[in-house]
Amino acid sequence: MTLEATHRYDDIIAMPHHQSRTHARMALRNRAAQFMPFAALTGYDAIIMEAARETHQRLILDEDAQRELDAKLQRALEQRGSRHRLAITYFRKDNSKDGGDYITAEGVIHLLDRERKALILEDHTVIPLEEIIALDDLDKLGDGEDADIVSERAMWCSQARDGADISWSYA
């Protein structure tokens, strides 16, 4: 195929570009915006991400574990003046889906709010008493033990999330 010279538009090729008398010329930025990608389903990605986010069911401690937890909590409240650092694992309900997640907060107890039935740490973290599943005094642990307890709690919570039938007891 060969290219042949045509002279079909020779009469208009040298003419000046048309400028409208009624419409102002569009800015280059606005002209470029016409060709930007268009998201027809605005918010769809956020909905998909929310549906994919995992939540976990609240675990219930057996009676022995609950007694041990109550005793540990009582000791921690009695020793509040000595400012022991605690690791408190508790369930936090999800506001938008069924279930929730397990959080481990580390800190010093500031007060027990009997009206709200919650522990308040010095960093203003509020922990509902009925949601606490584990409590450890980090100051009484040996070197490296706090990491072991946190990893043990994480393993236990992940097993429970996977539906394993486990009951927690303190050593």
mmCIF file of C-alpha atoms in Angstrom:
data_model
loop_
_atom_site.group_PDB
_atom_site.id
_atom_site.type_symbol
_atom_site.label_atom_id
_atom_site.label_comp_id
_atom_site.label_asym_id
_atom_site.label_seq_id
_atom_site.Cartn_x
_atom_site.Cartn_y
_atom_site.Cartn_z
ATOM 1 C CA MET A 1 0.000 0.000 0.000
ATOM 2 C CA THR A 2 1.361 3.334 -0.992
ATOM 3 C CA LEU A 3 0.450 6.729 0.295
ATOM 4 C CA GLU A 4 -0.943 9.131 -2.221
ATOM 5 C CA ALA A 5 -1.078 12.858 -1.791
ATOM 6 C CA THR A 6 -4.615 14.168 -1.677
ATOM 7 C CA HIS A 7 -5.602 17.752 -1.764
ATOM 8 C CA ARG A 8 -9.139 17.349 -0.452
ATOM 9 C CA TYR A 9 -8.721 19.801 2.462
ATOM 10 C CA ASP A 10 -6.360 22.333 0.991
ATOM 11 C CA ASP A 11 -9.053 25.009 1.042
ATOM 12 C CA ILE A 12 -9.532 24.914 4.867
ATOM 13 C CA ILE A 13 -6.118 23.844 6.155
ATOM 14 C CA ALA A 14 -4.791 27.386 6.451
ATOM 15 C CA MET A 15 -7.940 28.855 8.033
ATOM 16 C CA PRO A 16 -7.782 30.091 11.645
ATOM 17 C CA HIS A 17 -9.251 27.873 14.401
ATOM 18 C CA HIS A 18 -12.892 28.628 15.133
ATOM 19 C CA GLN A 19 -13.557 30.555 18.364
ATOM 20 C CA SER A 20 -17.091 30.684 19.755
ATOM 21 C CA ARG A 21 -18.508 34.105 20.473
ATOM 22 C CA THR A 22 -20.976 32.748 23.088
ATOM 23 C CA HIS A 23 -18.879 30.213 25.007
ATOM 24 C CA ALA A 24 -15.594 30.940 26.758
ATOM 25 C CA ARG A 25 -12.673 28.697 25.935
ATOM 26 C CA MET A 26 -12.409 25.747 28.384
ATOM 27 C CA ALA A 27 -9.327 25.700 30.556
ATOM 28 C CA LEU A 28 -6.791 22.994 29.741
ATOM 29 C CA ARG A 29 -7.230 21.468 33.215
ATOM 30 C CA ASN A 30 -10.990 21.081 32.660
ATOM 31 C CA ARG A 31 -10.480 19.653 29.196
ATOM 32 C CA ALA A 32 -8.139 17.011 30.639
ATOM 33 C CA ALA A 33 -10.687 16.123 33.329
ATOM 34 C CA GLN A 34 -13.058 14.927 30.613
ATOM 35 C CA PHE A 35 -10.731 12.021 29.938
ATOM 36 C CA MET A 36 -10.082 10.935 33.544
ATOM 37 C CA PRO A 37 -11.243 7.472 34.642
ATOM 38 C CA PHE A 38 -14.824 7.323 35.814
ATOM 39 C CA ALA A 39 -15.940 5.267 38.830
ATOM 40 C CA ALA A 40 -19.507 4.321 38.010
ATOM 41 C CA LEU A 41 -19.939 2.508 41.328
ATOM 42 C CA THR A 42 -18.760 5.111 43.820
ATOM 43 C CA GLY A 43 -18.193 3.508 47.227
ATOM 44 C CA TYR A 44 -18.320 -0.041 45.895
ATOM 45 C CA ASP A 45 -14.678 -0.710 46.833
ATOM 46 C CA ALA A 46 -15.365 0.387 50.421
ATOM 47 C CA ILE A 47 -18.370 -1.943 50.624
ATOM 48 C CA ILE A 48 -16.304 -4.876 49.351
ATOM 49 C CA MET A 49 -13.506 -4.127 51.852
ATOM 50 C CA GLU A 50 -16.027 -3.958 54.719
ATOM 51 C CA ALA A 51 -17.597 -7.276 53.703
ATOM 52 C CA ALA A 52 -14.153 -8.906 53.571
ATOM 53 C CA ARG A 53 -13.113 -7.610 57.013
ATOM 54 C CA GLU A 54 -13.176 -10.444 59.548
ATOM 55 C CA THR A 55 -14.864 -10.267 62.910
ATOM 56 C CA HIS A 56 -14.882 -12.899 65.625
ATOM 57 C CA GLN A 57 -17.460 -14.213 68.060
ATOM 58 C CA ARG A 58 -17.240 -13.355 71.744
ATOM 59 C CA LEU A 59 -15.828 -16.202 73.821
ATOM 60 C CA ILE A 60 -17.245 -17.157 77.197
ATOM 61 C CA LEU A 61 -14.871 -18.291 79.936
ATOM 62 C CA ASP A 62 -15.669 -21.455 81.894
ATOM 63 C CA GLU A 63 -16.418 -21.086 85.616
ATOM 64 C CA ASP A 64 -12.889 -21.933 86.803
ATOM 65 C CA ALA A 65 -11.272 -19.489 84.418
ATOM 66 C CA GLN A 66 -13.799 -16.803 85.391
ATOM 67 C CA ARG A 67 -13.004 -17.335 89.099
ATOM 68 C CA GLU A 68 -9.272 -17.061 88.437
ATOM 69 C CA LEU A 69 -9.808 -13.922 86.361
ATOM 70 C CA ASP A 70 -11.948 -12.378 89.127
ATOM 71 C CA ALA A 71 -9.214 -13.155 91.695
ATOM 72 C CA LYS A 72 -6.527 -11.588 89.474
ATOM 73 C CA LEU A 73 -8.678 -8.515 88.933
ATOM 74 C CA GLN A 74 -9.294 -8.194 92.686
ATOM 75 C CA ARG A 75 -5.531 -8.422 93.384
ATOM 76 C CA ALA A 76 -4.824 -5.836 90.688
ATOM 77 C CA LEU A 77 -7.382 -3.446 92.195
ATOM 78 C CA GLU A 78 -5.949 -3.933 95.692
ATOM 79 C CA GLN A 79 -2.426 -3.199 94.404
ATOM 80 C CA ARG A 80 -3.501 -0.181 92.369
ATOM 81 C CA GLY A 81 -1.335 2.177 94.449
ATOM 82 C CA SER A 82 1.828 0.271 93.467
ATOM 83 C CA ARG A 83 1.180 1.161 89.798
ATOM 84 C CA HIS A 84 1.632 -2.332 88.336
ATOM 85 C CA ARG A 85 1.632 -2.477 84.549
ATOM 86 C CA LEU A 86 -1.054 -4.882 83.363
ATOM 87 C CA ALA A 87 -1.806 -6.643 80.088
ATOM 88 C CA ILE A 88 -5.605 -6.851 79.768
ATOM 89 C CA THR A 89 -7.134 -8.814 76.898
ATOM 90 C CA TYR A 90 -10.767 -7.980 76.192
ATOM 91 C CA PHE A 91 -13.444 -8.301 73.519
ATOM 92 C CA ARG A 92 -14.496 -5.183 71.617
ATOM 93 C CA LYS A 93 -17.801 -5.401 69.753
ATOM 94 C CA ASP A 94 -17.806 -4.271 66.143
ATOM 95 C CA ASN A 95 -20.210 -1.373 65.523
ATOM 96 C CA SER A 96 -21.073 -2.302 61.954
ATOM 97 C CA LYS A 97 -21.006 -6.111 61.858
ATOM 98 C CA ASP A 98 -21.810 -9.085 64.072
ATOM 99 C CA GLY A 99 -18.953 -10.117 66.351
ATOM 100 C CA GLY A 100 -15.881 -8.078 67.159
ATOM 101 C CA ASP A 101 -12.198 -8.468 67.922
ATOM 102 C CA TYR A 102 -9.868 -9.149 70.842
ATOM 103 C CA ILE A 103 -7.663 -6.307 72.000
ATOM 104 C CA THR A 104 -4.760 -6.462 74.470
ATOM 105 C CA ALA A 105 -4.240 -3.161 76.261
ATOM 106 C CA GLU A 106 -1.193 -2.549 78.419
ATOM 107 C CA GLY A 107 -1.221 0.039 81.148
ATOM 108 C CA VAL A 108 -1.827 0.989 84.756
ATOM 109 C CA ILE A 109 -5.319 0.971 86.275
ATOM 110 C CA HIS A 110 -6.496 4.498 87.015
ATOM 111 C CA LEU A 111 -9.879 3.637 88.520
ATOM 112 C CA LEU A 112 -12.751 1.183 88.618
ATOM 113 C CA ASP A 113 -15.904 2.890 87.356
ATOM 114 C CA ARG A 114 -18.648 1.012 89.200
ATOM 115 C CA GLU A 115 -21.418 2.915 87.433
ATOM 116 C CA ARG A 116 -20.199 1.959 83.957
ATOM 117 C CA LYS A 117 -18.796 -1.384 85.223
ATOM 118 C CA ALA A 118 -15.482 -0.675 83.552
ATOM 119 C CA LEU A 119 -11.769 -0.374 84.243
ATOM 120 C CA ILE A 120 -10.201 2.894 83.191
ATOM 121 C CA LEU A 121 -6.474 2.894 82.519
ATOM 122 C CA GLU A 122 -4.224 5.904 82.986
ATOM 123 C CA ASP A 123 -4.169 6.447 79.210
ATOM 124 C CA HIS A 124 -8.015 6.776 79.404
ATOM 125 C CA THR A 125 -8.666 3.379 77.795
ATOM 126 C CA VAL A 126 -12.085 2.171 79.001
ATOM 127 C CA ILE A 127 -12.428 -1.614 79.326
ATOM 128 C CA PRO A 128 -15.845 -3.113 80.179
ATOM 129 C CA LEU A 129 -15.405 -5.630 83.019
ATOM 130 C CA GLU A 130 -17.648 -8.262 81.414
ATOM 131 C CA GLU A 131 -15.522 -8.282 78.254
ATOM 132 C CA ILE A 132 -12.175 -9.029 79.949
ATOM 133 C CA ILE A 133 -10.882 -12.541 79.218
ATOM 134 C CA ALA A 134 -7.292 -12.271 80.472
ATOM 135 C CA LEU A 135 -5.299 -10.145 82.880
ATOM 136 C CA ASP A 136 -1.573 -10.365 83.605
ATOM 137 C CA ASP A 137 0.725 -8.292 85.807
ATOM 138 C CA LEU A 138 3.604 -7.391 83.470
ATOM 139 C CA ASP A 139 5.772 -6.142 86.339
ATOM 140 C CA LYS A 140 5.787 -9.587 87.989
ATOM 141 C CA LEU A 141 6.842 -11.412 84.826
ATOM 142 C CA GLY A 142 10.450 -12.352 84.179
ATOM 143 C CA ASP A 143 12.454 -11.018 81.252
ATOM 144 C CA GLY A 144 10.837 -11.948 77.957
ATOM 145 C CA GLU A 145 7.796 -13.540 79.592
ATOM 146 C CA ASP A 146 5.425 -10.715 78.676
ATOM 147 C CA ALA A 147 6.066 -11.406 74.990
ATOM 148 C CA ASP A 148 5.380 -15.101 75.629
ATOM 149 C CA ILE A 149 2.059 -14.319 77.309
ATOM 150 C CA VAL A 150 0.992 -11.939 74.563
ATOM 151 C CA SER A 151 1.867 -14.513 71.875
ATOM 152 C CA GLU A 152 0.121 -17.259 73.876
ATOM 153 C CA ARG A 153 -3.011 -15.091 74.127
ATOM 154 C CA ALA A 154 -2.847 -14.333 70.402
ATOM 155 C CA MET A 155 -2.550 -18.049 69.592
ATOM 156 C CA TRP A 156 -5.427 -18.891 71.928
ATOM 157 C CA CYS A 157 -7.655 -16.165 70.450
ATOM 158 C CA SER A 158 -6.856 -17.280 66.892
ATOM 159 C CA GLN A 159 -7.732 -20.893 67.762
ATOM 160 C CA ALA A 160 -11.006 -19.735 69.270
ATOM 161 C CA ARG A 161 -11.715 -17.637 66.186
ATOM 162 C CA ASP A 162 -11.211 -20.705 64.024
ATOM 163 C CA GLY A 163 -13.949 -22.461 65.994
ATOM 164 C CA ALA A 164 -11.786 -24.688 68.200
ATOM 165 C CA ASP A 165 -13.485 -25.815 71.411
ATOM 166 C CA ILE A 166 -11.142 -24.531 74.107
ATOM 167 C CA SER A 167 -11.453 -23.373 77.663
ATOM 168 C CA TRP A 168 -8.943 -21.001 79.145
ATOM 169 C CA SER A 169 -7.260 -21.566 82.469
ATOM 170 C CA TYR A 170 -4.496 -19.598 84.114
ATOM 171 C CA ALA A 171 -1.195 -21.232 84.977
#
